[in-house]
C-alpha positions as semicolon CSV with decimal commas, in nm:
position;residue;x (nm);y (nm);z (nm)
1;M;-3,219;5,514;-10,897
2;R;-3,262;5,436;-10,527
3;L;-3,235;5,720;-10,266
4;G;-2,944;5,713;-10,043
5;I;-3,021;5,552;-9,710
6;I;-2,986;5,862;-9,520
7;A;-3,216;6,056;-9,727
8;M;-3,466;5,754;-9,732
9;A;-3,471;5,773;-9,354
10;A;-3,541;6,124;-9,322
11;L;-3,801;6,128;-9,583
12;M;-3,974;5,813;-9,416
13;L;-3,961;5,976;-9,074
14;A;-4,102;6,303;-9,207
15;A;-4,405;6,146;-9,405
16;C;-4,492;5,934;-9,125
17;D;-4,510;6,197;-8,862
18;Q;-4,820;6,317;-9,028
19;V;-4,995;6,002;-8,951
20;T;-4,810;5,874;-8,625
21;L;-5,012;5,768;-8,313
22;V;-4,738;5,945;-8,126
23;E;-4,648;6,300;-8,215
24;P;-4,280;6,401;-8,217
25;D;-4,182;6,656;-7,949
26;A;-3,856;6,836;-7,840
27;T;-3,680;6,509;-7,708
28;W;-3,709;6,306;-8,045
29;T;-3,352;6,308;-8,134
30;G;-3,184;6,070;-8,391
31;S;-3,393;6,108;-8,690
32;I;-3,152;5,906;-8,903
33;G;-3,062;5,663;-8,637
34;R;-2,716;5,501;-8,593
35;L;-2,571;5,279;-8,852
36;V;-2,486;4,956;-8,665
37;V;-2,449;4,729;-8,980
38;D;-2,331;4,853;-9,323
39;G;-2,344;4,562;-9,588
40;V;-2,365;4,795;-9,902
41;D;-2,033;4,660;-10,009
42;P;-2,104;4,276;-10,024
43;E;-1,712;4,246;-9,960
44;A;-1,826;4,311;-9,594
45;F;-2,035;3,948;-9,583
46;A;-1,830;3,637;-9,434
47;F;-1,986;3,298;-9,576
48;V;-1,993;3,045;-9,311
49;H;-2,052;2,654;-9,350
50;Q;-2,235;2,528;-9,023
51;D;-2,310;2,176;-8,922
52;D;-2,257;1,902;-9,171
53;A;-2,256;2,152;-9,476
54;V;-1,905;2,116;-9,645
55;P;-1,782;2,392;-9,876
56;E;-1,905;2,220;-10,197
57;Q;-2,282;2,242;-10,056
58;G;-2,248;2,625;-10,105
59;K;-2,058;2,937;-10,194
60;M;-2,071;3,321;-10,210
61;T;-1,964;3,546;-10,479
62;V;-1,961;3,927;-10,532
63;V;-2,110;4,003;-10,867
64;E;-2,161;4,323;-11,068
65;V;-2,531;4,434;-11,115
66;D;-2,677;4,689;-11,338
67;G;-2,904;4,952;-11,294
68;R;-2,831;5,003;-10,921
69;E;-2,678;5,295;-10,700
70;V;-2,461;5,034;-10,543
71;G;-2,337;4,804;-10,858
72;K;-2,260;4,503;-10,662
73;A;-2,452;4,239;-10,489
74;A;-2,363;3,924;-10,263
75;R;-2,464;3,618;-10,461
76;L;-2,535;3,322;-10,244
77;E;-2,570;2,967;-10,406
78;T;-2,677;2,629;-10,241
79;L;-2,505;2,379;-10,469
80;G;-2,597;2,056;-10,278
81;Q;-2,849;1,990;-10,015
82;P;-2,707;2,092;-9,657
83;P;-2,935;1,967;-9,353
84;R;-3,084;2,303;-9,245
85;M;-3,153;2,637;-9,364
86;E;-2,897;2,785;-9,136
87;S;-2,615;2,542;-9,278
88;L;-2,496;2,809;-9,504
89;Q;-2,492;3,171;-9,390
90;A;-2,374;3,488;-9,487
91;R;-2,278;3,733;-9,188
92;L;-2,247;4,091;-9,121
93;V;-2,127;4,163;-8,753
94;S;-2,251;4,505;-8,594
95;T;-1,968;4,787;-8,591
96;A;-2,129;5,019;-8,361
97;D;-2,320;5,007;-8,019
98;I;-2,700;4,937;-8,020
99;D;-2,851;5,095;-7,715
100;A;-3,136;4,930;-7,475
101;D;-3,492;4,993;-7,552
102;A;-3,390;5,091;-7,929
103;A;-3,606;5,047;-8,217
104;C;-3,384;4,909;-8,500
105;W;-3,453;4,903;-8,896
106;L;-3,304;4,621;-9,122
107;R;-3,333;4,699;-9,477
108;F;-3,182;4,498;-9,788
109;D;-3,288;4,434;-10,146
110;V;-3,301;4,049;-10,269
111;R;-3,403;3,875;-10,585
112;A;-3,397;3,508;-10,692
113;V;-3,151;3,467;-10,955
114;Q;-3,227;3,067;-10,994
115;P;-3,524;3,011;-10,761
116;Q;-3,589;2,682;-10,642
117;I;-3,738;2,441;-10,884
118;E;-4,042;2,344;-10,644
119;L;-4,143;2,685;-10,544
120;G;-4,073;2,884;-10,848
121;L;-3,919;3,139;-10,572
122;G;-3,629;3,160;-10,384
123;R;-3,617;3,109;-10,008
124;L;-3,434;3,299;-9,759
125;S;-3,402;3,308;-9,394
126;V;-3,309;3,641;-9,222
127;I;-3,221;3,651;-8,846
128;V;-3,075;3,909;-8,649
129;R;-2,913;3,777;-8,338
130;R;-2,630;3,811;-8,079
131;T;-2,295;3,685;-8,210
132;A;-2,269;3,452;-7,916
133;A;-2,589;3,267;-8,046
134;D;-2,732;3,247;-7,704
135;G;-3,105;3,318;-7,621
136;D;-3,355;3,394;-7,893
137;P;-3,311;3,574;-8,227
138;L;-3,358;3,958;-8,216
139;I;-3,594;3,872;-8,522
140;E;-3,610;3,573;-8,760
141;R;-3,805;3,587;-9,101
142;S;-3,832;3,318;-9,340
143;L;-3,881;3,506;-9,664
144;Y;-3,997;3,407;-10,055
145;V;-3,780;3,559;-10,295
146;E;-3,934;3,695;-10,600
147;P;-3,709;3,670;-10,912
148;V;-3,705;4,075;-10,948
149;W;-3,515;4,291;-10,705
150;T;-3,766;4,349;-10,411
151;P;-3,678;4,590;-10,103
152;I;-3,757;4,451;-9,751
153;D;-3,774;4,641;-9,459
154;L;-3,786;4,464;-9,095
155;I;-3,841;4,669;-8,770
156;F;-3,777;4,519;-8,441
157;P;-3,715;4,614;-8,074
158;V;-3,406;4,541;-7,922
159;V;-3,456;4,546;-7,526
160;D;-3,101;4,512;-7,400
161;G;-2,806;4,704;-7,506
162;L;-2,535;4,558;-7,718
163;D;-2,182;4,662;-7,775
164;A;-2,005;4,680;-8,139
165;G;-1,941;4,337;-8,239
166;E;-2,215;4,176;-8,034
167;A;-2,473;4,157;-8,273
168;E;-2,499;3,988;-8,617
169;V;-2,717;3,988;-8,925
170;V;-2,732;3,648;-9,089
171;F;-2,893;3,561;-9,420
172;A;-2,942;3,183;-9,442
173;V;-2,991;3,014;-9,774
174;G;-3,065;2,651;-9,687
175;T;-3,125;2,323;-9,814
176;Q;-3,258;2,341;-10,153
177;L;-3,083;2,426;-10,511
178;Q;-3,108;2,791;-10,565
179;V;-2,888;3,129;-10,633
180;V;-3,022;3,432;-10,463
181;D;-2,864;3,791;-10,464
182;V;-2,870;4,017;-10,144
183;A;-2,757;4,389;-10,202
184;D;-2,772;4,740;-10,027
185;V;-2,767;4,590;-9,649
186;S;-2,808;4,825;-9,377
187;M;-2,939;4,840;-9,019
188;R;-2,961;5,149;-8,813
189;C;-3,101;5,190;-8,451
190;F;-3,284;5,491;-8,299
191;D;-3,248;5,571;-7,939
192;D;-3,638;5,632;-7,923
193;A;-3,860;5,336;-7,947
194;R;-4,139;5,564;-8,086
195;A;-3,924;5,486;-8,436
196;L;-4,126;5,154;-8,453
197;Q;-4,444;5,352;-8,481
198;R;-4,249;5,582;-8,747
199;L;-4,082;5,342;-8,993
200;P;-4,319;5,136;-9,195
201;P;-4,201;4,733;-9,219
202;T;-4,257;4,563;-9,557
203;S;-4,616;4,446;-9,601
204;F;-4,605;4,099;-9,705
205;S;-4,863;3,876;-9,861
206;Y;-4,921;3,557;-10,057
207;A;-5,054;3,446;-10,407
208;G;-5,414;3,311;-10,362
209;R;-5,488;3,572;-10,102
210;E;-5,716;3,773;-10,356
211;P;-6,111;3,693;-10,357
212;E;-6,142;3,601;-10,707
213;A;-5,845;3,330;-10,673
214;A;-5,936;3,013;-10,884
215;W;-5,865;2,747;-10,596
216;R;-6,169;2,886;-10,393
217;A;-6,432;2,731;-10,621
218;T;-6,216;2,415;-10,635
219;A;-6,201;2,410;-10,270
220;E;-6,586;2,473;-10,217
221;S;-6,672;2,176;-10,465
222;Q;-6,412;1,956;-10,295
223;I;-6,575;2,065;-9,931
224;E;-6,919;1,972;-10,065
225;R;-6,786;1,631;-10,219
226;Y;-6,554;1,502;-9,950
227;R;-6,692;1,663;-9,619
228;K;-7,061;1,613;-9,669
229;G;-7,296;1,309;-9,688
230;D;-7,667;1,271;-9,797
231;L;-7,911;1,252;-9,502
232;T;-8,295;1,188;-9,525
233;V;-8,518;1,184;-9,259
234;E;-8,853;1,004;-9,278
235;V;-9,126;1,076;-9,015
236;K;-9,407;0,821;-8,970
237;D;-9,691;0,743;-8,735
238;S;-9,747;0,450;-8,525
239;S;-9,922;0,277;-8,787
240;G;-9,622;0,314;-9,034
241;Q;-9,814;0,617;-9,249
242;P;-9,595;0,940;-9,344
243;V;-9,667;1,221;-9,156
244;A;-9,639;1,548;-9,362
245;D;-9,577;1,889;-9,198
246;A;-9,373;1,744;-8,935
247;E;-9,123;1,985;-8,772
248;I;-8,776;1,822;-8,799
249;Q;-8,440;1,941;-8,653
250;I;-8,112;1,824;-8,777
251;Q;-7,871;1,950;-8,494
252;M;-7,480;1,875;-8,538
253;S;-7,297;1,810;-8,218
254;R;-6,949;1,703;-8,340
255;H;-6,749;1,692;-8,662
256;A;-6,619;1,401;-8,801
257;F;-6,310;1,597;-8,906
258;T;-6,049;1,627;-8,652
259;F;-6,050;1,980;-8,510
260;G;-5,821;2,019;-8,246
261;A;-5,599;2,256;-8,017
262;M;-5,246;2,197;-7,845
263;I;-5,319;2,312;-7,480
264;D;-5,120;2,332;-7,144
265;P;-5,237;2,022;-6,931
266;A;-5,182;2,193;-6,621
267;R;-5,427;2,471;-6,733
268;L;-5,686;2,203;-6,802
269;A;-5,636;2,057;-6,465
270;G;-5,662;2,407;-6,293
271;V;-5,325;2,379;-6,142
272;A;-5,127;2,633;-6,350
273;P;-4,930;2,874;-6,172
274;N;-5,063;3,158;-6,339
275;D;-5,426;3,034;-6,371
276;E;-5,694;3,301;-6,242
277;G;-5,849;3,041;-5,999
278;D;-6,132;2,814;-6,087
279;G;-6,250;3,092;-6,335
280;G;-5,974;3,064;-6,571
281;A;-5,969;2,678;-6,593
282;A;-6,360;2,708;-6,647
283;A;-6,311;2,949;-6,929
284;Y;-6,036;2,710;-7,062
285;R;-6,250;2,418;-7,048
286;K;-6,581;2,596;-7,192
287;N;-6,385;2,687;-7,514
288;L;-6,234;2,332;-7,559
289;K;-6,576;2,177;-7,531
290;E;-6,748;2,438;-7,738
291;L;-6,536;2,448;-8,022
292;F;-6,289;2,127;-8,074
293;N;-6,314;1,765;-8,059
294;T;-5,945;1,678;-7,999
295;V;-5,679;1,804;-7,775
296;T;-5,290;1,746;-7,778
297;F;-5,078;1,825;-7,489
298;T;-4,784;2,084;-7,465
299;R;-4,611;1,838;-7,229
300;G;-4,676;1,541;-7,022
301;L;-4,713;1,238;-7,244
302;R;-4,371;1,178;-7,407
303;W;-4,238;0,859;-7,221
304;S;-3,976;1,052;-7,043
305;A;-4,254;1,310;-6,905
306;W;-4,468;1,017;-6,810
307;A;-4,199;0,842;-6,603
308;D;-4,176;1,175;-6,373
309;P;-4,408;1,127;-6,096
310;Q;-4,474;1,511;-6,026
311;Q;-4,555;1,565;-6,444
312;R;-4,753;1,240;-6,450
313;E;-4,960;1,375;-6,146
314;V;-5,061;1,650;-6,349
315;T;-5,117;1,480;-6,658
316;E;-5,354;1,229;-6,517
317;K;-5,560;1,510;-6,400
318;A;-5,586;1,665;-6,720
319;L;-5,661;1,327;-6,855
320;A;-5,973;1,301;-6,637
321;W;-6,069;1,619;-6,773
322;V;-6,039;1,501;-7,138
323;R;-6,279;1,239;-7,061
324;S;-6,521;1,430;-6,881
325;L;-6,502;1,691;-7,183
326;D;-6,570;1,393;-7,449
327;L;-6,248;1,486;-7,629
328;D;-6,021;1,259;-7,838
329;L;-5,668;1,281;-7,719
330;Y;-5,369;1,315;-7,966
331;G;-5,048;1,185;-7,815
332;Q;-4,757;1,424;-7,837
333;D;-4,500;1,302;-7,855
334;L;-4,413;0,923;-7,743
335;V;-4,036;0,939;-7,829
336;S;-3,870;1,294;-7,870
337;T;-3,600;1,262;-8,116
338;S;-3,386;1,522;-7,910
339;K;-3,110;1,371;-7,647
340;A;-3,174;1,673;-7,418
341;D;-3,532;1,529;-7,346
342;L;-3,396;1,181;-7,220
343;P;-3,481;1,143;-6,837
344;P;-3,191;1,305;-6,602
345;A;-3,067;0,929;-6,513
346;L;-2,979;0,886;-6,860
347;L;-2,772;1,188;-6,930
348;V;-2,521;1,143;-6,662
349;E;-2,162;1,054;-6,755
350;G;-2,073;0,681;-6,816
351;V;-2,430;0,570;-6,937
352;D;-2,364;0,374;-7,259
353;E;-2,541;0,350;-7,571
354;D;-2,698;0,007;-7,517
355;S;-2,847;0,138;-7,180
356;I;-3,015;0,425;-7,356
357;R;-3,149;0,224;-7,599
358;E;-3,285;-0,046;-7,412
359;A;-3,420;0,234;-7,146
360;I;-3,621;0,401;-7,433
361;R;-3,781;0,074;-7,557
362;D;-3,893;0,014;-7,212
363;G;-4,039;0,353;-7,161
364;V;-4,210;0,349;-7,479
365;A;-4,380;0,022;-7,421
366;E;-4,479;0,142;-7,061
367;A;-4,634;0,493;-7,190
368;A;-4,821;0,319;-7,470
369;A;-4,967;0,037;-7,262
370;D;-5,046;0,269;-6,961
371;L;-5,226;0,526;-7,194
372;K;-5,366;0,269;-7,474
373;D;-5,726;0,325;-7,376
374;Q;-5,710;0,696;-7,372
375;I;-5,514;0,791;-7,681
376;K;-5,664;0,781;-8,032
377;A;-5,360;0,870;-8,212
378;W;-4,995;0,872;-8,084
379;N;-4,731;1,100;-8,247
380;V;-4,488;0,823;-8,207
381;V;-4,207;1,025;-8,328
382;D;-4,150;1,416;-8,350
383;K;-3,948;1,579;-8,639
384;P;-3,699;1,315;-8,691
385;R;-3,538;1,506;-8,963
386;D;-3,498;1,818;-8,765
387;H;-3,395;1,701;-8,430
388;H;-3,212;1,377;-8,469
389;D;-2,916;1,372;-8,227
390;L;-3,081;1,098;-7,995
391;L;-3,150;0,868;-8,325
392;D;-2,772;0,966;-8,425
393;L;-2,667;0,817;-8,091
394;V;-2,880;0,484;-8,066
395;G;-2,902;0,443;-8,446
396;W;-3,213;0,484;-8,704
397;D;-3,270;0,150;-8,707
398;E;-3,460;0,228;-8,369
399;L;-3,743;0,439;-8,512
400;P;-3,895;0,143;-8,684
401;A;-3,881;-0,049;-8,347
402;W;-4,061;0,220;-8,196
403;F;-4,346;0,224;-8,419
404;R;-4,367;-0,167;-8,357
405;L;-4,361;-0,126;-7,976
406;A;-4,628;0,123;-7,965
407;R;-4,828;-0,079;-8,200
408;T;-4,797;-0,399;-7,972
409;A;-4,861;-0,190;-7,659
410;A;-5,160;0,015;-7,789
411;P;-5,303;-0,193;-8,081
412;E;-5,596;0,062;-8,154
413;A;-5,426;0,366;-8,154
414;R;-5,347;0,533;-8,472
415;L;-4,947;0,594;-8,495
416;V;-4,809;0,895;-8,673
417;L;-4,496;1,026;-8,765
418;N;-4,473;1,423;-8,731
419;E;-4,197;1,623;-8,945
420;S;-4,152;2,007;-8,962
421;E;-4,043;2,236;-9,243
422;I;-4,277;2,056;-9,497
423;L;-4,539;2,278;-9,576
424;A;-4,363;2,618;-9,507
425;G;-4,017;2,463;-9,583
426;D;-3,844;2,257;-9,837
427;R;-3,771;1,935;-9,694
428;M;-4,036;1,718;-9,885
429;A;-3,762;1,507;-10,038
430;E;-3,595;1,409;-9,718
431;L;-3,963;1,313;-9,563
432;A;-4,041;1,111;-9,893
433;T;-3,703;0,915;-9,863
434;L;-3,808;0,837;-9,459
435;V;-4,147;0,740;-9,524
436;G;-4,065;0,526;-9,828
437;N;-3,790;0,318;-9,615
438;L;-4,052;0,296;-9,353
439;I;-4,358;0,163;-9,565
440;G;-4,105;-0,072;-9,751
441;E;-3,998;-0,211;-9,426
442;G;-4,356;-0,285;-9,308
443;V;-4,360;-0,047;-9,027
444;P;-4,694;0,007;-8,870
445;L;-4,734;0,363;-8,970
446;D;-5,090;0,527;-8,984
447;R;-5,086;0,891;-9,057
448;L;-4,850;1,163;-9,150
449;G;-4,839;1,476;-8,943
450;V;-4,685;1,763;-9,109
451;E;-4,650;2,088;-8,888
452;G;-4,828;2,411;-9,000
453;R;-4,610;2,683;-8,861
454;F;-4,575;2,992;-9,064
455;G;-4,414;3,324;-9,047
456;A;-4,476;3,679;-9,151
457;Q;-4,484;3,573;-9,524
458;P;-4,666;3,267;-9,597
459;P;-4,636;3,039;-9,932
460;P;-4,845;3,097;-10,233
461;I;-5,162;2,892;-10,166
462;Q;-5,079;2,677;-10,488
463;V;-4,774;2,559;-10,319
464;L;-4,940;2,432;-10,034
465;S;-5,203;2,266;-10,233
466;D;-4,936;2,090;-10,464
467;R;-4,745;1,985;-10,146
468;L;-5,065;1,846;-10,010
469;D;-5,102;1,654;-10,322
470;Q;-4,747;1,513;-10,272
471;L;-4,812;1,418;-9,925
472;A;-5,114;1,241;-10,035
473;S;-4,898;1,029;-10,283
474;F;-4,796;0,819;-9,960
475;D;-5,136;0,678;-9,908
476;L;-5,153;0,785;-9,552
477;P;-5,401;1,015;-9,396
478;L;-5,238;1,364;-9,299
479;V;-5,293;1,564;-9,010
480;I;-5,205;1,946;-8,989
481;T;-5,026;1,956;-8,641
482;A;-4,914;2,279;-8,435
483;F;-5,077;2,543;-8,650
484;D;-4,969;2,899;-8,580
485;M;-4,884;3,190;-8,789
486;A;-4,633;3,454;-8,602
487;T;-4,693;3,807;-8,768
488;T;-4,807;4,149;-8,619
489;D;-5,022;4,187;-8,942
490;Q;-5,349;4,074;-8,815
491;K;-5,528;4,130;-9,141
492;L;-5,289;3,910;-9,319
493;Q;-5,282;3,664;-9,019
494;Q;-5,675;3,637;-9,042
495;D;-5,686;3,597;-9,429
496;F;-5,424;3,320;-9,403
497;V;-5,578;3,115;-9,144
498;R;-5,909;3,124;-9,363
499;D;-5,737;3,014;-9,668
500;F;-5,502;2,753;-9,518
501;L;-5,804;2,599;-9,288
502;T;-6,022;2,620;-9,598
503;L;-5,752;2,428;-9,815
504;A;-5,688;2,169;-9,561
505;F;-6,071;2,100;-9,494
506;S;-6,117;2,074;-9,859
507;H;-5,818;1,830;-9,926
508;P;-5,947;1,439;-9,951
509;S;-5,646;1,319;-9,768
510;V;-5,647;1,544;-9,474
511;E;-5,851;1,447;-9,193
512;G;-5,731;1,671;-8,906
513;F;-5,620;2,032;-8,826
514;I;-5,458;2,094;-8,479
515;F;-5,391;2,470;-8,382
516;G;-5,060;2,504;-8,182
517;R;-5,159;2,805;-7,973
518;F;-5,481;2,784;-7,769
519;F;-5,449;3,073;-7,498
520;E;-5,263;3,376;-7,543
521;D;-5,016;3,336;-7,237
522;E;-4,914;3,000;-7,410
523;A;-4,820;3,186;-7,728
524;S;-4,485;3,351;-7,817
525;G;-4,649;3,690;-7,881
526;P;-5,018;3,878;-7,906
527;G;-5,238;3,763;-8,158
528;V;-5,077;3,403;-8,242
529;A;-5,318;3,232;-8,018
530;L;-5,670;3,144;-8,083
531;F;-5,811;3,303;-7,744
532;R;-5,672;3,574;-7,547
533;S;-5,573;3,498;-7,178
534;D;-5,952;3,655;-7,054
535;G;-6,106;3,351;-7,257
536;T;-6,252;3,571;-7,550
537;S;-6,176;3,512;-7,892
538;G;-5,867;3,661;-8,064
539;P;-5,844;3,753;-8,466
540;I;-5,762;3,380;-8,489
541;G;-6,053;3,231;-8,290
542;S;-6,281;3,456;-8,456
543;V;-6,171;3,330;-8,816
544;Y;-6,200;2,960;-8,693
545;R;-6,521;3,032;-8,494
546;D;-6,694;3,188;-8,841
547;L;-6,565;2,844;-9,061
548;V;-6,599;2,591;-8,832
549;M;-6,901;2,670;-8,613
550;R;-7,088;2,863;-8,898
551;N;-7,022;2,776;-9,245
552;W;-6,907;2,419;-9,187
553;W;-7,169;2,347;-8,941
554;T;-7,545;2,202;-8,998
555;D;-7,851;2,316;-8,807
556;I;-8,170;2,252;-8,981
557;V;-8,500;2,329;-8,883
558;A;-8,788;2,241;-9,163
559;L;-9,110;2,058;-9,204
560;S;-9,143;1,702;-9,394
561;N;-9,288;1,706;-9,724
562;A;-9,622;1,547;-9,859
563;E;-9,436;1,211;-9,832
564;G;-9,314;1,258;-9,454
565;A;-8,952;1,303;-9,579
566;L;-8,683;1,544;-9,552
567;S;-8,355;1,548;-9,753
568;S;-8,051;1,738;-9,727
569;R;-7,670;1,724;-9,797
570;V;-7,492;1,784;-9,437
571;F;-7,134;1,781;-9,300
572;Q;-7,043;1,456;-9,180
573;G;-7,035;1,394;-8,801
574;E;-7,264;1,323;-8,485
575;Y;-7,622;1,438;-8,499
576;M;-7,938;1,475;-8,297
577;I;-8,225;1,437;-8,494
578;S;-8,575;1,480;-8,375
579;A;-8,926;1,518;-8,525
580;R;-9,255;1,649;-8,357
581;K;-9,600;1,705;-8,466
582;D;-9,892;1,833;-8,206
583;D;-9,824;1,661;-7,906
584;L;-9,603;1,360;-8,059
585;S;-9,228;1,371;-8,070
586;V;-8,907;1,160;-8,120
587;T;-8,529;1,192;-8,091
588;T;-8,244;1,009;-8,204
589;T;-7,889;1,036;-8,265
590;L;-7,690;0,949;-8,559
591;N;-7,310;0,953;-8,675
592;L;-7,304;1,014;-9,036
593;G;-7,011;0,954;-9,268
594;A;-6,945;0,983;-9,638
595;E;-7,180;0,711;-9,734
596;G;-7,477;0,915;-9,593
597;A;-7,778;0,773;-9,399
598;K;-8,168;0,740;-9,395
599;V;-8,340;0,771;-9,078
600;T;-8,710;0,687;-8,983
601;L;-8,880;0,858;-8,692
602;T;-9,182;0,703;-8,568
603;L;-9,408;0,982;-8,353
604;A;-9,545;0,847;-8,027
605;E;-9,663;1,022;-7,728
606;Q;-9,366;1,080;-7,497
607;D;-9,400;0,900;-7,122
608;E;-9,328;1,121;-6,824
609;S;-8,955;1,018;-6,802
610;E;-8,905;1,129;-7,184
611;R;-9,097;1,444;-7,113
612;A;-8,820;1,521;-6,822
613;L;-8,536;1,491;-7,047
């Protein structure tokens, strides 16, 4: 039998006082907090159909459940395929005030009565927000729901005070067929922020995290098979005879696999308002050069920004640094599918659809042509299934036209369609329909980009593996874009970054992995970015460095055998290879692919210019 909420709160606070970082004192009050949302009786829920979700696509009923202190639950059913997770919502409105600088505790039980077929789990989006729905949510979590009752505790701060009725708890059940029960919902707020340290939130994990998980051996064998090539180095003297015991160095300088980061072009250019002088920009550039071979800009490359003289000036300075650092550029995005991203001149009243359509076409062609020699890959269209108000305005038949215009203007660039809610979400079927139609129409689509944005509870590794396999069925190379993981659980974050990056690197169809947060001050919170604002590695940066620059990096120094040769299986990429014996040496470069290579080095005495190098 479950403890009552008041008794549970008192026990938790008392127990936690023994180990808290901040000791309670005489000013500590509100040990059980103030009940601001009460959904223990599920009759208090209101079920709302948002956007284009008609009533037939979902419903809520109150059901009897056995073996619980409160014998009722709100049963949330998705009956169709509404466009977004938030299309079907069960809401609870606050009934008491929330003080400024409060610590709030949302607690509920949840189970998947009918899991999603693909996942074998339910999926629930939990949001606490202002009822006016303006500004960012107070907290938002996407949860995977087990078939058994599971208690969930979410702890979060509230900076600004809210009157009764100005906050709401939302349970969204989204886009795929499923049935989820929610029970015993309550939210309590404490007028002392130290409650955040006393109330333990639910500790999330994911299947496949365990060290002995079977997928790890498969991933290692696939990395060996798909990410390496055979390299043989032969050393000979000037007469063509093999040289035994020559010192051979095989030094990797660049991965063939795309490892990239989304960056602020103003910081790269050294003109960001918050940049710490030349030193800040220097640390920025140093980390990019040492650790990545590709960058994409947070802004500045879509045609609407490229057409703006002020933004274009900053972007051009950043582009010069990209060339100087010998980095590949992934263009993000040629067209934004959000109407709000149109140039101001097209948003004024009276501009008709034909004028907007023509302006977009001209802008796409101009930006792609201007940058054709600088961009290796263009993310032509970004998240058309998520942000499609522009496509709804100008017509979905414009999407193929944008790809064709980009191909004509920049024939060497790889053209990419980028979509969200595929890996961490449940919109694979929609993407499959869209990509199938584009391929059927002969649209020049070269790559698929899928966003890698994850929250506090990642999906199981097997689910991610299956989804990469599904994406591979389109017979297009894949790029993981905008990867980040927003969680305060640093150990979970490090483990998942390690595991998902390993899974992606091991998959034969994945050719790139781009991090969405580079420096901490560009991120939505501490710990999400690769590097702290002072340029030192954060938790994610340390994991990345260990995997990519140590485990997946080749640096060999060895002696040639009796036949003057050294053979090894090495990671695909660019190399500097040298041989030396006595006063004789030779150096060459090599770009090694999956097919492998044999290199013959002939030892000869260096002239003065070679010694200087």
